[in-house]
Amino acid sequence: GAVHYLAFECLAERTIARENLTRLKDPDKGYTPYLAERFQAVLPACMRNGVRIVTNMGAANPLGAARAVRREAQALGLKDVPVAVVLGDDVTETIRANPHLTLMESGEPVESLLPRMAAANAYLGAHVVRDALATGAPVVMTGRVSDPSLFLACVLHGLHWRYDDYPKLAVGTIAGHLMECA
């Protein structure tokens, strides 16, 4: 078929926390543990057929994940494979720097969470993933993005939808959410 994008949605709240704890033990880790296996399975065919890979397998370490993808590409005998990396979801230091903020749910200060906080991440939107696709890199690696963002970004980029075309964004968001949940 005429496949243009292959999306891997691999994160949940507990998996990003787990990978953050892994990264704290080993700064080169912190991405999806199955990254190498998955890229070995699909990267040669994707590169051969011009299929772009979009994924949040970067988890707590998108830069480390990008390095791992490039290592896998070299081990597979592929040319140097560019990987666009989306950063900005890790807000841990911002939270730590503002212990006086209050939690909406309980009214307690954020400071009460700090001793047991494994990670703090903001959900990034499809526009940043779309912008990464605009670089032309065959692989886009993210950390935490909103559930439909990987899929919606492909539609935004591939069909040149504007980010302020709300009826199309609604349709793309619903479709992306269905694909993510399926």
mmCIF file with all atom_site columns, C-alpha atoms in Angstrom:
data_model
loop_
_atom_site.group_PDB
_atom_site.id
_atom_site.type_symbol
_atom_site.label_atom_id
_atom_site.label_alt_id
_atom_site.label_comp_id
_atom_site.label_asym_id
_atom_site.label_entity_id
_atom_site.label_seq_id
_atom_site.pdbx_PDB_ins_code
_atom_site.Cartn_x
_atom_site.Cartn_y
_atom_site.Cartn_z
_atom_site.occupancy
_atom_site.B_iso_or_equiv
_atom_site.pdbx_formal_charge
_atom_site.auth_seq_id
_atom_site.auth_comp_id
_atom_site.auth_asym_id
_atom_site.auth_atom_id
_atom_site.pdbx_PDB_model_num
ATOM 1   C CA . GLY A 1 1   ? 0.000   0.000  0.000  1.00 0.00 ? 1   GLY A CA 1
ATOM 2   C CA . ALA A 1 2   ? 0.893   3.648  -0.134 1.00 0.00 ? 2   ALA A CA 1
ATOM 3   C CA . VAL A 1 3   ? 1.862   3.942  3.530  1.00 0.00 ? 3   VAL A CA 1
ATOM 4   C CA . HIS A 1 4   ? 3.468   7.267  4.407  1.00 0.00 ? 4   HIS A CA 1
ATOM 5   C CA . TYR A 1 5   ? 3.742   7.051  8.188  1.00 0.00 ? 5   TYR A CA 1
ATOM 6   C CA . LEU A 1 6   ? 4.114   4.325  10.788 1.00 0.00 ? 6   LEU A CA 1
ATOM 7   C CA . ALA A 1 7   ? 3.223   5.455  14.313 1.00 0.00 ? 7   ALA A CA 1
ATOM 8   C CA . PHE A 1 8   ? 4.228   3.674  17.499 1.00 0.00 ? 8   PHE A CA 1
ATOM 9   C CA . GLU A 1 9   ? 2.315   4.897  20.546 1.00 0.00 ? 9   GLU A CA 1
ATOM 10  C CA . CYS A 1 10  ? 4.109   3.352  23.522 1.00 0.00 ? 10  CYS A CA 1
ATOM 11  C CA . LEU A 1 11  ? 3.640   5.520  26.623 1.00 0.00 ? 11  LEU A CA 1
ATOM 12  C CA . ALA A 1 12  ? 1.406   5.603  29.645 1.00 0.00 ? 12  ALA A CA 1
ATOM 13  C CA . GLU A 1 13  ? 1.793   7.567  32.852 1.00 0.00 ? 13  GLU A CA 1
ATOM 14  C CA . ARG A 1 14  ? 3.417   4.658  34.655 1.00 0.00 ? 14  ARG A CA 1
ATOM 15  C CA . THR A 1 15  ? 5.751   3.788  31.766 1.00 0.00 ? 15  THR A CA 1
ATOM 16  C CA . ILE A 1 16  ? 7.164   7.306  31.538 1.00 0.00 ? 16  ILE A CA 1
ATOM 17  C CA . ALA A 1 17  ? 7.695   7.307  35.311 1.00 0.00 ? 17  ALA A CA 1
ATOM 18  C CA . ARG A 1 18  ? 9.407   3.908  35.057 1.00 0.00 ? 18  ARG A CA 1
ATOM 19  C CA . GLU A 1 19  ? 11.671  5.124  32.263 1.00 0.00 ? 19  GLU A CA 1
ATOM 20  C CA . ASN A 1 20  ? 12.546  8.264  34.204 1.00 0.00 ? 20  ASN A CA 1
ATOM 21  C CA . LEU A 1 21  ? 13.688  6.084  37.108 1.00 0.00 ? 21  LEU A CA 1
ATOM 22  C CA . THR A 1 22  ? 15.700  3.992  34.624 1.00 0.00 ? 22  THR A CA 1
ATOM 23  C CA . ARG A 1 23  ? 17.325  7.167  33.228 1.00 0.00 ? 23  ARG A CA 1
ATOM 24  C CA . LEU A 1 24  ? 18.281  8.292  36.726 1.00 0.00 ? 24  LEU A CA 1
ATOM 25  C CA . LYS A 1 25  ? 20.234  5.030  37.128 1.00 0.00 ? 25  LYS A CA 1
ATOM 26  C CA . ASP A 1 26  ? 21.714  5.132  33.602 1.00 0.00 ? 26  ASP A CA 1
ATOM 27  C CA . PRO A 1 27  ? 21.636  8.474  31.716 1.00 0.00 ? 27  PRO A CA 1
ATOM 28  C CA . ASP A 1 28  ? 21.887  6.635  28.370 1.00 0.00 ? 28  ASP A CA 1
ATOM 29  C CA . LYS A 1 29  ? 18.616  4.758  29.021 1.00 0.00 ? 29  LYS A CA 1
ATOM 30  C CA . GLY A 1 30  ? 15.114  5.924  29.850 1.00 0.00 ? 30  GLY A CA 1
ATOM 31  C CA . TYR A 1 31  ? 13.443  5.137  26.547 1.00 0.00 ? 31  TYR A CA 1
ATOM 32  C CA . THR A 1 32  ? 11.148  2.232  25.660 1.00 0.00 ? 32  THR A CA 1
ATOM 33  C CA . PRO A 1 33  ? 13.028  -1.006 26.380 1.00 0.00 ? 33  PRO A CA 1
ATOM 34  C CA . TYR A 1 34  ? 11.741  -2.610 23.154 1.00 0.00 ? 34  TYR A CA 1
ATOM 35  C CA . LEU A 1 35  ? 13.001  0.195  20.917 1.00 0.00 ? 35  LEU A CA 1
ATOM 36  C CA . ALA A 1 36  ? 15.890  -1.777 19.407 1.00 0.00 ? 36  ALA A CA 1
ATOM 37  C CA . GLU A 1 37  ? 13.735  -4.826 18.694 1.00 0.00 ? 37  GLU A CA 1
ATOM 38  C CA . ARG A 1 38  ? 10.958  -2.762 17.103 1.00 0.00 ? 38  ARG A CA 1
ATOM 39  C CA . PHE A 1 39  ? 13.297  -0.702 14.943 1.00 0.00 ? 39  PHE A CA 1
ATOM 40  C CA . GLN A 1 40  ? 15.188  -3.798 13.799 1.00 0.00 ? 40  GLN A CA 1
ATOM 41  C CA . ALA A 1 41  ? 11.855  -5.204 12.635 1.00 0.00 ? 41  ALA A CA 1
ATOM 42  C CA . VAL A 1 42  ? 10.638  -2.170 10.667 1.00 0.00 ? 42  VAL A CA 1
ATOM 43  C CA . LEU A 1 43  ? 13.454  0.256  9.901  1.00 0.00 ? 43  LEU A CA 1
ATOM 44  C CA . PRO A 1 44  ? 14.898  -1.474 6.806  1.00 0.00 ? 44  PRO A CA 1
ATOM 45  C CA . ALA A 1 45  ? 11.499  -1.743 5.090  1.00 0.00 ? 45  ALA A CA 1
ATOM 46  C CA . CYS A 1 46  ? 10.507  1.783  6.130  1.00 0.00 ? 46  CYS A CA 1
ATOM 47  C CA . MET A 1 47  ? 13.731  3.283  4.782  1.00 0.00 ? 47  MET A CA 1
ATOM 48  C CA . ARG A 1 48  ? 13.458  1.284  1.552  1.00 0.00 ? 48  ARG A CA 1
ATOM 49  C CA . ASN A 1 49  ? 9.846   2.404  0.980  1.00 0.00 ? 49  ASN A CA 1
ATOM 50  C CA . GLY A 1 50  ? 10.000  5.982  2.275  1.00 0.00 ? 50  GLY A CA 1
ATOM 51  C CA . VAL A 1 51  ? 7.743   5.285  5.259  1.00 0.00 ? 51  VAL A CA 1
ATOM 52  C CA . ARG A 1 52  ? 8.375   7.723  8.084  1.00 0.00 ? 52  ARG A CA 1
ATOM 53  C CA . ILE A 1 53  ? 8.313   6.494  11.682 1.00 0.00 ? 53  ILE A CA 1
ATOM 54  C CA . VAL A 1 54  ? 6.716   8.677  14.358 1.00 0.00 ? 54  VAL A CA 1
ATOM 55  C CA . THR A 1 55  ? 6.883   7.499  17.957 1.00 0.00 ? 55  THR A CA 1
ATOM 56  C CA . ASN A 1 56  ? 6.883   8.436  21.611 1.00 0.00 ? 56  ASN A CA 1
ATOM 57  C CA . MET A 1 57  ? 9.310   5.604  22.414 1.00 0.00 ? 57  MET A CA 1
ATOM 58  C CA . GLY A 1 58  ? 11.659  8.358  23.622 1.00 0.00 ? 58  GLY A CA 1
ATOM 59  C CA . ALA A 1 59  ? 9.755   8.326  26.941 1.00 0.00 ? 59  ALA A CA 1
ATOM 60  C CA . ALA A 1 60  ? 12.026  10.059 29.497 1.00 0.00 ? 60  ALA A CA 1
ATOM 61  C CA . ASN A 1 61  ? 15.010  10.279 27.144 1.00 0.00 ? 61  ASN A CA 1
ATOM 62  C CA . PRO A 1 62  ? 14.125  11.150 23.534 1.00 0.00 ? 62  PRO A CA 1
ATOM 63  C CA . LEU A 1 63  ? 17.735  12.120 22.764 1.00 0.00 ? 63  LEU A CA 1
ATOM 64  C CA . GLY A 1 64  ? 19.007  8.776  24.054 1.00 0.00 ? 64  GLY A CA 1
ATOM 65  C CA . ALA A 1 65  ? 16.324  7.021  22.013 1.00 0.00 ? 65  ALA A CA 1
ATOM 66  C CA . ALA A 1 66  ? 17.402  8.898  18.881 1.00 0.00 ? 66  ALA A CA 1
ATOM 67  C CA . ARG A 1 67  ? 20.999  7.794  19.451 1.00 0.00 ? 67  ARG A CA 1
ATOM 68  C CA . ALA A 1 68  ? 19.774  4.208  19.882 1.00 0.00 ? 68  ALA A CA 1
ATOM 69  C CA . VAL A 1 69  ? 17.832  4.373  16.595 1.00 0.00 ? 69  VAL A CA 1
ATOM 70  C CA . ARG A 1 70  ? 20.915  5.636  14.788 1.00 0.00 ? 70  ARG A CA 1
ATOM 71  C CA . ARG A 1 71  ? 22.994  2.806  16.294 1.00 0.00 ? 71  ARG A CA 1
ATOM 72  C CA . GLU A 1 72  ? 20.401  0.270  15.125 1.00 0.00 ? 72  GLU A CA 1
ATOM 73  C CA . ALA A 1 73  ? 20.402  1.791  11.639 1.00 0.00 ? 73  ALA A CA 1
ATOM 74  C CA . GLN A 1 74  ? 24.175  1.470  11.418 1.00 0.00 ? 74  GLN A CA 1
ATOM 75  C CA . ALA A 1 75  ? 24.062  -2.110 12.714 1.00 0.00 ? 75  ALA A CA 1
ATOM 76  C CA . LEU A 1 76  ? 21.499  -2.877 10.010 1.00 0.00 ? 76  LEU A CA 1
ATOM 77  C CA . GLY A 1 77  ? 23.830  -1.476 7.350  1.00 0.00 ? 77  GLY A CA 1
ATOM 78  C CA . LEU A 1 78  ? 21.613  1.516  6.613  1.00 0.00 ? 78  LEU A CA 1
ATOM 79  C CA . LYS A 1 79  ? 22.954  4.931  5.767  1.00 0.00 ? 79  LYS A CA 1
ATOM 80  C CA . ASP A 1 80  ? 23.038  7.573  8.465  1.00 0.00 ? 80  ASP A CA 1
ATOM 81  C CA . VAL A 1 81  ? 19.383  7.925  9.490  1.00 0.00 ? 81  VAL A CA 1
ATOM 82  C CA . PRO A 1 82  ? 18.400  11.393 10.731 1.00 0.00 ? 82  PRO A CA 1
ATOM 83  C CA . VAL A 1 83  ? 16.088  11.451 13.735 1.00 0.00 ? 83  VAL A CA 1
ATOM 84  C CA . ALA A 1 84  ? 14.115  14.591 14.634 1.00 0.00 ? 84  ALA A CA 1
ATOM 85  C CA . VAL A 1 85  ? 13.672  14.843 18.415 1.00 0.00 ? 85  VAL A CA 1
ATOM 86  C CA . VAL A 1 86  ? 10.789  16.586 20.160 1.00 0.00 ? 86  VAL A CA 1
ATOM 87  C CA . LEU A 1 87  ? 11.728  17.939 23.592 1.00 0.00 ? 87  LEU A CA 1
ATOM 88  C CA . GLY A 1 88  ? 9.948   20.059 26.166 1.00 0.00 ? 88  GLY A CA 1
ATOM 89  C CA . ASP A 1 89  ? 7.608   17.663 27.936 1.00 0.00 ? 89  ASP A CA 1
ATOM 90  C CA . ASP A 1 90  ? 9.832   17.141 30.999 1.00 0.00 ? 90  ASP A CA 1
ATOM 91  C CA . VAL A 1 91  ? 8.762   19.790 33.522 1.00 0.00 ? 91  VAL A CA 1
ATOM 92  C CA . THR A 1 92  ? 10.322  18.126 36.575 1.00 0.00 ? 92  THR A CA 1
ATOM 93  C CA . GLU A 1 93  ? 12.733  20.971 37.321 1.00 0.00 ? 93  GLU A CA 1
ATOM 94  C CA . THR A 1 94  ? 9.977   23.561 36.896 1.00 0.00 ? 94  THR A CA 1
ATOM 95  C CA . ILE A 1 95  ? 7.873   21.725 39.469 1.00 0.00 ? 95  ILE A CA 1
ATOM 96  C CA . ARG A 1 96  ? 10.812  21.413 41.873 1.00 0.00 ? 96  ARG A CA 1
ATOM 97  C CA . ALA A 1 97  ? 11.565  25.125 41.477 1.00 0.00 ? 97  ALA A CA 1
ATOM 98  C CA . ASN A 1 98  ? 7.986   26.033 42.464 1.00 0.00 ? 98  ASN A CA 1
ATOM 99  C CA . PRO A 1 99  ? 7.174   24.045 45.626 1.00 0.00 ? 99  PRO A CA 1
ATOM 100 C CA . HIS A 1 100 ? 4.743   26.739 46.757 1.00 0.00 ? 100 HIS A CA 1
ATOM 101 C CA . LEU A 1 101 ? 2.246   25.983 43.977 1.00 0.00 ? 101 LEU A CA 1
ATOM 102 C CA . THR A 1 102 ? -0.915  24.234 45.123 1.00 0.00 ? 102 THR A CA 1
ATOM 103 C CA . LEU A 1 103 ? -2.376  20.989 43.840 1.00 0.00 ? 103 LEU A CA 1
ATOM 104 C CA . MET A 1 104 ? -5.794  21.514 42.272 1.00 0.00 ? 104 MET A CA 1
ATOM 105 C CA . GLU A 1 105 ? -7.141  18.242 43.651 1.00 0.00 ? 105 GLU A CA 1
ATOM 106 C CA . SER A 1 106 ? -6.273  18.736 47.311 1.00 0.00 ? 106 SER A CA 1
ATOM 107 C CA . GLY A 1 107 ? -5.055  22.297 47.813 1.00 0.00 ? 107 GLY A CA 1
ATOM 108 C CA . GLU A 1 108 ? -1.817  20.919 49.269 1.00 0.00 ? 108 GLU A CA 1
ATOM 109 C CA . PRO A 1 109 ? 1.460   22.479 48.181 1.00 0.00 ? 109 PRO A CA 1
ATOM 110 C CA . VAL A 1 110 ? 3.357   20.760 45.369 1.00 0.00 ? 110 VAL A CA 1
ATOM 111 C CA . GLU A 1 111 ? 6.130   20.413 47.921 1.00 0.00 ? 111 GLU A CA 1
ATOM 112 C CA . SER A 1 112 ? 4.177   17.527 49.477 1.00 0.00 ? 112 SER A CA 1
ATOM 113 C CA . LEU A 1 113 ? 4.739   15.484 46.291 1.00 0.00 ? 113 LEU A CA 1
ATOM 114 C CA . LEU A 1 114 ? 8.432   16.165 45.818 1.00 0.00 ? 114 LEU A CA 1
ATOM 115 C CA . PRO A 1 115 ? 9.831   13.359 48.007 1.00 0.00 ? 115 PRO A CA 1
ATOM 116 C CA . ARG A 1 116 ? 7.962   10.696 46.019 1.00 0.00 ? 116 ARG A CA 1
ATOM 117 C CA . MET A 1 117 ? 7.816   12.351 42.578 1.00 0.00 ? 117 MET A CA 1
ATOM 118 C CA . ALA A 1 118 ? 9.357   10.144 39.888 1.00 0.00 ? 118 ALA A CA 1
ATOM 119 C CA . ALA A 1 119 ? 8.624   12.440 36.948 1.00 0.00 ? 119 ALA A CA 1
ATOM 120 C CA . ALA A 1 120 ? 6.587   15.426 35.862 1.00 0.00 ? 120 ALA A CA 1
ATOM 121 C CA . ASN A 1 121 ? 5.668   15.698 32.223 1.00 0.00 ? 121 ASN A CA 1
ATOM 122 C CA . ALA A 1 122 ? 3.414   17.972 30.221 1.00 0.00 ? 122 ALA A CA 1
ATOM 123 C CA . TYR A 1 123 ? 1.449   16.615 27.295 1.00 0.00 ? 123 TYR A CA 1
ATOM 124 C CA . LEU A 1 124 ? 2.743   18.287 24.140 1.00 0.00 ? 124 LEU A CA 1
ATOM 125 C CA . GLY A 1 125 ? 0.450   18.765 21.151 1.00 0.00 ? 125 GLY A CA 1
ATOM 126 C CA . ALA A 1 126 ? 0.450   17.613 17.559 1.00 0.00 ? 126 ALA A CA 1
ATOM 127 C CA . HIS A 1 127 ? 1.897   20.890 16.282 1.00 0.00 ? 127 HIS A CA 1
ATOM 128 C CA . VAL A 1 128 ? 5.369   20.140 17.686 1.00 0.00 ? 128 VAL A CA 1
ATOM 129 C CA . VAL A 1 129 ? 5.343   16.674 16.136 1.00 0.00 ? 129 VAL A CA 1
ATOM 130 C CA . ARG A 1 130 ? 4.160   18.194 12.843 1.00 0.00 ? 130 ARG A CA 1
ATOM 131 C CA . ASP A 1 131 ? 7.071   20.637 13.020 1.00 0.00 ? 131 ASP A CA 1
ATOM 132 C CA . ALA A 1 132 ? 9.476   17.735 13.560 1.00 0.00 ? 132 ALA A CA 1
ATOM 133 C CA . LEU A 1 133 ? 8.028   16.013 10.490 1.00 0.00 ? 133 LEU A CA 1
ATOM 134 C CA . ALA A 1 134 ? 8.633   19.227 8.539  1.00 0.00 ? 134 ALA A CA 1
ATOM 135 C CA . THR A 1 135 ? 12.391  18.720 9.031  1.00 0.00 ? 135 THR A CA 1
ATOM 136 C CA . GLY A 1 136 ? 12.204  15.805 6.587  1.00 0.00 ? 136 GLY A CA 1
ATOM 137 C CA . ALA A 1 137 ? 13.790  13.346 9.034  1.00 0.00 ? 137 ALA A CA 1
ATOM 138 C CA . PRO A 1 138 ? 12.575  9.795  8.390  1.00 0.00 ? 138 PRO A CA 1
ATOM 139 C CA . VAL A 1 139 ? 12.182  9.189  12.140 1.00 0.00 ? 139 VAL A CA 1
ATOM 140 C CA . VAL A 1 140 ? 10.525  11.492 14.679 1.00 0.00 ? 140 VAL A CA 1
ATOM 141 C CA . MET A 1 141 ? 11.152  10.664 18.342 1.00 0.00 ? 141 MET A CA 1
ATOM 142 C CA . THR A 1 142 ? 9.127   12.211 21.156 1.00 0.00 ? 142 THR A CA 1
ATOM 143 C CA . GLY A 1 143 ? 8.594   11.847 24.855 1.00 0.00 ? 143 GLY A CA 1
ATOM 144 C CA . ARG A 1 144 ? 5.166   12.629 26.289 1.00 0.00 ? 144 ARG A CA 1
ATOM 145 C CA . VAL A 1 145 ? 2.664   13.952 23.763 1.00 0.00 ? 145 VAL A CA 1
ATOM 146 C CA . SER A 1 146 ? -1.116  13.921 23.992 1.00 0.00 ? 146 SER A CA 1
ATOM 147 C CA . ASP A 1 147 ? -2.683  10.609 23.026 1.00 0.00 ? 147 ASP A CA 1
ATOM 148 C CA . PRO A 1 148 ? -3.775  11.472 19.459 1.00 0.00 ? 148 PRO A CA 1
ATOM 149 C CA . SER A 1 149 ? -0.806  13.747 18.685 1.00 0.00 ? 149 SER A CA 1
ATOM 150 C CA . LEU A 1 150 ? 1.370   11.202 16.892 1.00 0.00 ? 150 LEU A CA 1
ATOM 151 C CA . PHE A 1 151 ? -1.447  10.418 14.470 1.00 0.00 ? 151 PHE A CA 1
ATOM 152 C CA . LEU A 1 152 ? -2.854  13.940 14.156 1.00 0.00 ? 152 LEU A CA 1
ATOM 153 C CA . ALA A 1 153 ? 0.622   15.310 13.396 1.00 0.00 ? 153 ALA A CA 1
ATOM 154 C CA . CYS A 1 154 ? 0.936   12.953 10.431 1.00 0.00 ? 154 CYS A CA 1
ATOM 155 C CA . VAL A 1 155 ? -2.385  14.199 9.063  1.00 0.00 ? 155 VAL A CA 1
ATOM 156 C CA . LEU A 1 156 ? -1.452  17.841 9.688  1.00 0.00 ? 156 LEU A CA 1
ATOM 157 C CA . HIS A 1 157 ? 1.832   17.376 7.877  1.00 0.00 ? 157 HIS A CA 1
ATOM 158 C CA . GLY A 1 158 ? 0.730   15.013 5.124  1.00 0.00 ? 158 GLY A CA 1
ATOM 159 C CA . LEU A 1 159 ? -2.473  16.824 4.187  1.00 0.00 ? 159 LEU A CA 1
ATOM 160 C CA . HIS A 1 160 ? -1.160  20.325 5.000  1.00 0.00 ? 160 HIS A CA 1
ATOM 161 C CA . TRP A 1 161 ? -3.953  21.022 7.470  1.00 0.00 ? 161 TRP A CA 1
ATOM 162 C CA . ARG A 1 162 ? -3.722  24.256 9.430  1.00 0.00 ? 162 ARG A CA 1
ATOM 163 C CA . TYR A 1 163 ? -3.592  24.135 13.212 1.00 0.00 ? 163 TYR A CA 1
ATOM 164 C CA . ASP A 1 164 ? -6.465  26.595 13.418 1.00 0.00 ? 164 ASP A CA 1
ATOM 165 C CA . ASP A 1 165 ? -8.860  24.608 11.197 1.00 0.00 ? 165 ASP A CA 1
ATOM 166 C CA . TYR A 1 166 ? -10.903 23.385 14.144 1.00 0.00 ? 166 TYR A CA 1
ATOM 167 C CA . PRO A 1 167 ? -13.373 21.115 12.309 1.00 0.00 ? 167 PRO A CA 1
ATOM 168 C CA . LYS A 1 168 ? -10.489 19.209 10.695 1.00 0.00 ? 168 LYS A CA 1
ATOM 169 C CA . LEU A 1 169 ? -8.557  19.161 13.988 1.00 0.00 ? 169 LEU A CA 1
ATOM 170 C CA . ALA A 1 170 ? -11.623 17.688 15.695 1.00 0.00 ? 170 ALA A CA 1
ATOM 171 C CA . VAL A 1 171 ? -11.907 14.911 13.103 1.00 0.00 ? 171 VAL A CA 1
ATOM 172 C CA . GLY A 1 172 ? -8.152  14.245 13.224 1.00 0.00 ? 172 GLY A CA 1
ATOM 173 C CA . THR A 1 173 ? -8.158  14.229 17.018 1.00 0.00 ? 173 THR A CA 1
ATOM 174 C CA . ILE A 1 174 ? -11.001 11.710 17.181 1.00 0.00 ? 174 ILE A CA 1
ATOM 175 C CA . ALA A 1 175 ? -9.331  9.500  14.560 1.00 0.00 ? 175 ALA A CA 1
ATOM 176 C CA . GLY A 1 176 ? -5.980  9.781  16.340 1.00 0.00 ? 176 GLY A CA 1
ATOM 177 C CA . HIS A 1 177 ? -7.543  8.942  19.682 1.00 0.00 ? 177 HIS A CA 1
ATOM 178 C CA . LEU A 1 178 ? -9.281  5.887  18.209 1.00 0.00 ? 178 LEU A CA 1
ATOM 179 C CA . MET A 1 179 ? -5.999  4.674  16.701 1.00 0.00 ? 179 MET A CA 1
ATOM 180 C CA . GLU A 1 180 ? -4.126  5.284  19.952 1.00 0.00 ? 180 GLU A CA 1
ATOM 181 C CA . CYS A 1 181 ? -6.689  3.417  22.022 1.00 0.00 ? 181 CYS A CA 1
ATOM 182 C CA . ALA A 1 182 ? -7.077  0.565  19.561 1.00 0.00 ? 182 ALA A CA 1
#
